[in-house]
Coordinates of C-alpha atoms in Angstrom, one line a residue:
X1 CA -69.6 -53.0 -57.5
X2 CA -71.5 -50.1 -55.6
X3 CA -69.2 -49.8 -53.1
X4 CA -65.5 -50.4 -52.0
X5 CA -64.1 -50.0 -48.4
X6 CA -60.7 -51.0 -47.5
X7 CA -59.3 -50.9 -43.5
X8 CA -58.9 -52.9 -40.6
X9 CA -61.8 -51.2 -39.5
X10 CA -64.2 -53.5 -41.7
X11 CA -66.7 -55.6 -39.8
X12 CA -68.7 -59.5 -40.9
X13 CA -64.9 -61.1 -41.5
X14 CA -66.7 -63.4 -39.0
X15 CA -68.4 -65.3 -41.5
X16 CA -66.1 -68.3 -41.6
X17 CA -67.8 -68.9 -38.4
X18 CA -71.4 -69.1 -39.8
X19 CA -69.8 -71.1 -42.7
X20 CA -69.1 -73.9 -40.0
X21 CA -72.0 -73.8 -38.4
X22 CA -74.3 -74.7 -41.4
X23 CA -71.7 -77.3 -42.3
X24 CA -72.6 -78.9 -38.6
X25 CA -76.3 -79.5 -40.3
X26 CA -75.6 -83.0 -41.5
X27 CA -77.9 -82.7 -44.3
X28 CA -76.4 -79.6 -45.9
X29 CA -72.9 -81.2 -45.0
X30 CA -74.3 -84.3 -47.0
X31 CA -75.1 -81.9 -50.3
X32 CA -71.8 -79.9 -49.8
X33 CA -70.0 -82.8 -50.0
X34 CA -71.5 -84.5 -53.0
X35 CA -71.6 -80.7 -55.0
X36 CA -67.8 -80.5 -54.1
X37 CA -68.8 -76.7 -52.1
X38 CA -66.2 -75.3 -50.1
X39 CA -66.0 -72.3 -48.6
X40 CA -63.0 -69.8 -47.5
X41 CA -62.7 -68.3 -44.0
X42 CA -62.3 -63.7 -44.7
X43 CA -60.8 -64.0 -40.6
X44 CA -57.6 -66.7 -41.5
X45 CA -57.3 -64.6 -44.4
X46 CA -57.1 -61.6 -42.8
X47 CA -54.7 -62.3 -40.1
X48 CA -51.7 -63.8 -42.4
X49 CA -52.6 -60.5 -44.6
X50 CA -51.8 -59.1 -41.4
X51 CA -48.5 -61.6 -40.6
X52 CA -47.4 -60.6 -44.3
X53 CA -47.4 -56.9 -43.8
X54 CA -48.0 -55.2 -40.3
X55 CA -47.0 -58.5 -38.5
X56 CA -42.9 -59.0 -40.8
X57 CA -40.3 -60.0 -38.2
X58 CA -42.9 -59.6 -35.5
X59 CA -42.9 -63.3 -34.5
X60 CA -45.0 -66.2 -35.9
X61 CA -47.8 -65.0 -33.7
X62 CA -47.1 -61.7 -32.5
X63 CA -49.1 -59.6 -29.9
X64 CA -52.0 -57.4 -31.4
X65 CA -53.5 -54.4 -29.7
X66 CA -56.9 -54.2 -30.8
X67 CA -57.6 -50.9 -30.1
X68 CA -60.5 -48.3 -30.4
X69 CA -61.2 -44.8 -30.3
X70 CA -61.2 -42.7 -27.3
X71 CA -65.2 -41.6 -28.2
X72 CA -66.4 -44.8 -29.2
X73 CA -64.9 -47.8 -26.8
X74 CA -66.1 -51.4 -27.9
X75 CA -66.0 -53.5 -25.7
X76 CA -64.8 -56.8 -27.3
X77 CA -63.5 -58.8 -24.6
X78 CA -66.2 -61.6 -25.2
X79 CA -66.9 -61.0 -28.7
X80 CA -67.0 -63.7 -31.3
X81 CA -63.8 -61.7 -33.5
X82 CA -61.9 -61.5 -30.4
X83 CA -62.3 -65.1 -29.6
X84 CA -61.6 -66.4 -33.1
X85 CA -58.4 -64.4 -33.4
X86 CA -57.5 -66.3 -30.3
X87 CA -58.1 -69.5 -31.4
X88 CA -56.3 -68.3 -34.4
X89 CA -52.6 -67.9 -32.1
X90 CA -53.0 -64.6 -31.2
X91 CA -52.3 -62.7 -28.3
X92 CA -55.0 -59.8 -28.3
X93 CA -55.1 -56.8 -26.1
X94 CA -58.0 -55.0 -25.9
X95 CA -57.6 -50.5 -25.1
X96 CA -58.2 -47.4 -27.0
X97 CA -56.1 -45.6 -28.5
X98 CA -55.4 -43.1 -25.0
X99 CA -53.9 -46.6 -23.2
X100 CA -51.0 -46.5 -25.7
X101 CA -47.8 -45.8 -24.6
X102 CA -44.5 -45.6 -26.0
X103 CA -40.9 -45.6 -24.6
X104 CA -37.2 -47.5 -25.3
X105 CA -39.1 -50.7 -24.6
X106 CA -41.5 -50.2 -27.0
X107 CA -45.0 -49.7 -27.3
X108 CA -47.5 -50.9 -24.6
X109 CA -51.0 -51.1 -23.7
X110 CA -51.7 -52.1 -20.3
X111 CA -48.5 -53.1 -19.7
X112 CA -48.1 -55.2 -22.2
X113 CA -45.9 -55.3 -24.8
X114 CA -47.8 -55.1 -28.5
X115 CA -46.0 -55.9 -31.5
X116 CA -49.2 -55.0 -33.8
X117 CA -51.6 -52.1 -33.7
X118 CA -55.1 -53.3 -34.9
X119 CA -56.9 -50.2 -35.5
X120 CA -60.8 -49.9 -35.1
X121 CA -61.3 -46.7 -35.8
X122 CA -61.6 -44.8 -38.8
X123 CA -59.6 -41.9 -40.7
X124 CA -63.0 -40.1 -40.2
X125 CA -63.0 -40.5 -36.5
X126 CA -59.4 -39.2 -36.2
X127 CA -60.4 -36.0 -38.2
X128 CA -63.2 -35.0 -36.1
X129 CA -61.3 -35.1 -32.9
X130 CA -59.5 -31.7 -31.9
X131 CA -57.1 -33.8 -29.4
X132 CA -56.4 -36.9 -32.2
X133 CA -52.9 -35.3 -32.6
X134 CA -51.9 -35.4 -29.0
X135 CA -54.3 -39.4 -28.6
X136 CA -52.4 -41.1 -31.5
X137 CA -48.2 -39.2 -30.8
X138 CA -47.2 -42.5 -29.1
X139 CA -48.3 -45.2 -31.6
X140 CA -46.8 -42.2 -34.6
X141 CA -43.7 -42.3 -32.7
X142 CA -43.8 -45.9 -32.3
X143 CA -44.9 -46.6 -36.4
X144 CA -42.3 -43.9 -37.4
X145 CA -39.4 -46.0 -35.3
X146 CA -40.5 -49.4 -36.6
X147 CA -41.1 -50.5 -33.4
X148 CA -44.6 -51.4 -34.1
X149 CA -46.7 -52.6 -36.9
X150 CA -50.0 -50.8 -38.0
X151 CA -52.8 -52.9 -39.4
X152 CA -53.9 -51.2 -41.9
X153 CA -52.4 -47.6 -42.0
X154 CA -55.0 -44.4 -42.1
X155 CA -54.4 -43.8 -45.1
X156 CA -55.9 -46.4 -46.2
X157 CA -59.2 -45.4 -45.7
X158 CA -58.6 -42.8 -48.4
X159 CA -59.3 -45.4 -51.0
X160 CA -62.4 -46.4 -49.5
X161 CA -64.3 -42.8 -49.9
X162 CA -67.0 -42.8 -52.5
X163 CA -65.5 -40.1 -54.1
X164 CA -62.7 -42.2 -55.2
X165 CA -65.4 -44.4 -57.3
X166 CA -67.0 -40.9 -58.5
X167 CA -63.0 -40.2 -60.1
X168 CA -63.3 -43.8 -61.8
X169 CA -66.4 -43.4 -63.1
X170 CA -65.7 -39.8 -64.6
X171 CA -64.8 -39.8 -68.1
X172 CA -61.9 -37.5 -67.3
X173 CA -60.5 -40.3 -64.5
X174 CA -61.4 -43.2 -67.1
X175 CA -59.3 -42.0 -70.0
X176 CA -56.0 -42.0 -67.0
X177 CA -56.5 -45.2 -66.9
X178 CA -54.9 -48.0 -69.6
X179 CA -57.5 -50.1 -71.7
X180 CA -58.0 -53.2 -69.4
X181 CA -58.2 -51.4 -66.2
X182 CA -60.6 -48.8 -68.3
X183 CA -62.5 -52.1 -69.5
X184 CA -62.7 -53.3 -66.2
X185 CA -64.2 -50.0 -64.5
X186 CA -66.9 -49.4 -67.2
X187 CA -67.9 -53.2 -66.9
X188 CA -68.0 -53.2 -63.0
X189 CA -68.4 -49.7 -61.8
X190 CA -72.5 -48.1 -62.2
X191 CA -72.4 -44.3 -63.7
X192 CA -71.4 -42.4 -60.1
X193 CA -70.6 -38.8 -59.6
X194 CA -69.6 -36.4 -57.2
X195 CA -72.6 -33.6 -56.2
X196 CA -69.6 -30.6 -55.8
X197 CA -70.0 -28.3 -58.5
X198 CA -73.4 -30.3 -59.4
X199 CA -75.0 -26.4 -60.4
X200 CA -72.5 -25.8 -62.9
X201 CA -70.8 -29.4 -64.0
X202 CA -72.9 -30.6 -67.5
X203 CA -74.3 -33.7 -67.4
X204 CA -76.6 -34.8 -70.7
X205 CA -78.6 -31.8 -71.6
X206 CA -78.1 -29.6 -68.6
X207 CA -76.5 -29.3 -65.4
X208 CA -75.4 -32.3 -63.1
X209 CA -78.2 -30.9 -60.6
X210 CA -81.2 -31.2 -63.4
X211 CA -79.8 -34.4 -64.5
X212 CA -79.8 -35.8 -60.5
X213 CA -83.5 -34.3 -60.3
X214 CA -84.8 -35.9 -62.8
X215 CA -83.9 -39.1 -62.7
X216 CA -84.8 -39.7 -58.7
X217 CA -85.9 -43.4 -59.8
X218 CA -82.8 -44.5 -60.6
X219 CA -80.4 -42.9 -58.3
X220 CA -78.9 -43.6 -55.3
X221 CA -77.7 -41.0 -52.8
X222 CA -74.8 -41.7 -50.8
X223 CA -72.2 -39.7 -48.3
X224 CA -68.8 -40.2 -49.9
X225 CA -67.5 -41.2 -45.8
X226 CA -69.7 -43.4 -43.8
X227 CA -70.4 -46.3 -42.6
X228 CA -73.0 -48.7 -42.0
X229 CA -75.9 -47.3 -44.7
X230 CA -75.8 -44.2 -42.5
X231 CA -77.5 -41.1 -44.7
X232 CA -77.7 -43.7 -48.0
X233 CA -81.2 -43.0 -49.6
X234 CA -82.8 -44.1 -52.2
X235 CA -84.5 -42.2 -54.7
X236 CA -87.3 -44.4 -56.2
X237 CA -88.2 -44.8 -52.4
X238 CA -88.9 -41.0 -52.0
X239 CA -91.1 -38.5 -53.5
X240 CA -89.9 -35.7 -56.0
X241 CA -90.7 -33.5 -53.1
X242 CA -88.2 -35.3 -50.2
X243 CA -85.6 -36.3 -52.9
X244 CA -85.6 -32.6 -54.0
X245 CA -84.4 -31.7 -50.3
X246 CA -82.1 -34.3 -50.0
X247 CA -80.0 -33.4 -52.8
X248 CA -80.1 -29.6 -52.1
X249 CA -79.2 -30.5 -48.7
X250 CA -76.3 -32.6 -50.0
X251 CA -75.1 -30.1 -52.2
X252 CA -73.6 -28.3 -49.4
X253 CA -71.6 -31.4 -48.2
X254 CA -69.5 -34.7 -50.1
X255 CA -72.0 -36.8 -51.5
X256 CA -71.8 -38.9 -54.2
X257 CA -74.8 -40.2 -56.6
X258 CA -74.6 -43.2 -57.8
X259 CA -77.0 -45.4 -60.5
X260 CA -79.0 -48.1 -59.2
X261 CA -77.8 -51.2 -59.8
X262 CA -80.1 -53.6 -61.7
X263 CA -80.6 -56.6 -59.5
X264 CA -82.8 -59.7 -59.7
X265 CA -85.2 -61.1 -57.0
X266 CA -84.1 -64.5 -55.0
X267 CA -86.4 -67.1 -54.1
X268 CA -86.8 -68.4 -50.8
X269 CA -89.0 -71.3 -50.1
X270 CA -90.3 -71.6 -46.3
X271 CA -89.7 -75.0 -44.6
X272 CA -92.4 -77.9 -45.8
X273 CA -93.4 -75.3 -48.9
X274 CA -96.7 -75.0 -47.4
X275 CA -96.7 -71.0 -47.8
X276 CA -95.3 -69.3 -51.2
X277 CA -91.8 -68.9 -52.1
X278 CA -90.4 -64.7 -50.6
X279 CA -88.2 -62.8 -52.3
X280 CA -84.9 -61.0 -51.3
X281 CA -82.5 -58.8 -53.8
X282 CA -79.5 -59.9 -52.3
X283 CA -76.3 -57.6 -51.3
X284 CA -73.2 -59.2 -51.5
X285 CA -70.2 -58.4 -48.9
X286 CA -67.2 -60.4 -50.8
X287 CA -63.3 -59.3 -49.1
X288 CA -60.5 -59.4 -50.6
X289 CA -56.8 -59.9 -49.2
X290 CA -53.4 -60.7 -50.0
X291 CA -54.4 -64.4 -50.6
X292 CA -57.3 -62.7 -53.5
X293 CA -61.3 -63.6 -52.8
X294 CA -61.1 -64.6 -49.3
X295 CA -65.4 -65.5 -48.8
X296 CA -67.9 -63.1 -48.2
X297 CA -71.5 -63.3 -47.4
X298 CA -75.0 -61.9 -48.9
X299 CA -77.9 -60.3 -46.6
X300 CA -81.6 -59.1 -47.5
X301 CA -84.6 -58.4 -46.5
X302 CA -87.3 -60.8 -47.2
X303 CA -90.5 -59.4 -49.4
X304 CA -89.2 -55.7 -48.7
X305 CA -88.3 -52.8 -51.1
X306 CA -85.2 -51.8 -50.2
X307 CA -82.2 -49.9 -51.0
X308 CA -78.5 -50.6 -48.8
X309 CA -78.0 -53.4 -46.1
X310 CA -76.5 -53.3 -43.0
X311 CA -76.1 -55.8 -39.8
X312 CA -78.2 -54.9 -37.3
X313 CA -81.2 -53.2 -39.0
X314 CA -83.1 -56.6 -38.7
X315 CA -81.7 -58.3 -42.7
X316 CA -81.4 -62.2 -42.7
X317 CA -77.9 -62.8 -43.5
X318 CA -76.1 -65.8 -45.2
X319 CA -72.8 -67.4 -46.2
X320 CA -71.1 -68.2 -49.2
X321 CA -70.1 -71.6 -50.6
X322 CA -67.6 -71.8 -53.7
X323 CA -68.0 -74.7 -56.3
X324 CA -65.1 -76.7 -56.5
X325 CA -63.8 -79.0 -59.8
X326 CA -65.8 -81.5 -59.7
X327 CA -62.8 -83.3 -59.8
X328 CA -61.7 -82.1 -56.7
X329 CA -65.0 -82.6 -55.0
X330 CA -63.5 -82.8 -51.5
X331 CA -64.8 -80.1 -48.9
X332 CA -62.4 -77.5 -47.7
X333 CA -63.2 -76.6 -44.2
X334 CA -61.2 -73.4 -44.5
X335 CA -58.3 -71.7 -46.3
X336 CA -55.6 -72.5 -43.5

């Protein structure tokens, strides 16, 4: 596990959708079938997380703002999440976080009435903005009155910084920690630490810093908030030279290093097999919600070196099937 986010912020819980649509190729459908696959839709999951928790008391489906920050608007009207939430029973609103208004009727958007605040935006987002105080004072007011539910708090995001996974990893955090949780981390969790104090903190036989620099092959560089792969690098896909700068740059700011994680090659064959099989180390995006694994899907590049994966910077993606008990070898076409 390289990496662990954890808001309502989180993008791809669309995946059911591409789950169905392979299912609609009647071969595949054929093999799923006889193999007893299934597969479990992250977006159903999601929104009774969100019934369980934000949504208590709220109504069976109760009306969700989804709203965005002031300096980056989505505009979602037409997109496939919005529509699916839809179909799912829900009323959805779309505004930033400035439309919000709060009063003895409770809090609007629009005009409307919103049970549920469906945040967007992340902690990181809020901190940058001098004015985020005076933006979010009417959905506080409204949170603090119980007049409306917030999916998922901000603080939340805390426990998706990389610097959490840099405290696990640490043999000072480990030892907190009682045996099977400790058992779990140093079976799941590569070697990752935090670059602050990476001059002076030992590491082997010298400093954090010598022990970063000389092992650029199999390190990874990460910001400890981001999003989207932004400033991830690499460092068997730099020179001594660039990965020196990086990591002087970094030690200035909160960065994390993490170790590589050993991966094997995929094979793809191309349709007919007339052309040799490519290969593709594959990054898995698995979510997690009150109802446990709830799907996920992989993504690579084909016949590429490569370090981190994002949508959007041109990756094939793909969804995941479960095996059922062969006993039970009926297909599932969701978890609703």
């Amino acid at each position: 596990m390289v990496e662990f986010n954890t808001s309502s912020s989180l993008g791809s819980f669309e995946f059911g959708e591409l789950c169905r649509a392979v299912l609609a190729d009647p071969h595949f459908r054929k093999f799923a079938e006889e193999e007893g696959l299934y597969y479990v839709d992250p977006l159903a999951c999601m929104a009774d997380t969100l019934l369980a928790t934000a949504g208590a008391g709220r109504g069976d489906r109760p009306t969700v703002a989804l709203v965005h920050w002031t300096t980056s608007p989505v505009a979602v009207d037409a997109s496939l999440f919005s529509d699916l939430f839809t179909e799912l029973g829900f009323r959805l609103v779309n505004c930033t976080v400035a439309d919000l208004e709060y009063d003895a009727g409770g809090l609007t958007a629009h005009g409307t009435k919103v049970d549920v605040v469906y945040r967007t935006f992340l902690l990181k987002t809020v901190a940058a903005d001098p004015a985020a105080l005076d933006l979010l004072a009417p959905l506080i007011a409204a949170v603090r009155d119980d007049a409306v539910g917030l999916f998922s708090p901000l603080n939340a995001d805390l426990y998706g910084t990389k610097a959490a996974m840099a405290m696990l990893s640490e043999p000072a955090g480990r030892q907190l920690l009682p045996p099977d949780e400790r058992g779990a981390v140093e079976r799941l969790l590569p070697w990752t630490r935090s670059l602050r104090d990476a001059r002076t903190r030992e590491e082997g036989q010298g400093s954090l810093l010598e022990h970063v620099l000389a092992h650029r092959g199999d390190l990874v560089l990460k910001p400890s908030v981001g999003h989207a792969g932004q400033g991830v690098r690499a460092g068997w896909m730099c020179s001594d030279e660039e990965w020196r700068g990086l990591v002087q740059e970094a030690l200035g700011g909160d960065f994390i290093v993490q170790s590589r994680a050993p991966s094997v090659a995929e094979r793809f064959f191309p349709p007919g097999g007339s052309e040799p099989a490519s290969t593709c180390f594959l990054h898995w995006g698995l979510f997690v919600t009150k109802a446990g694994l709830s799907g996920g899907f992989v993504k690579g590049l084909l016949d590429q070196e490569q370090d981190i994966r994002f949508l959007g910077d041109g990756s094939r993606v793909g969804c995941v099937f479960h095996a059922a008990d062969p006993s039970l070898a009926t297909l599932h076409e969701s978890s609703t």
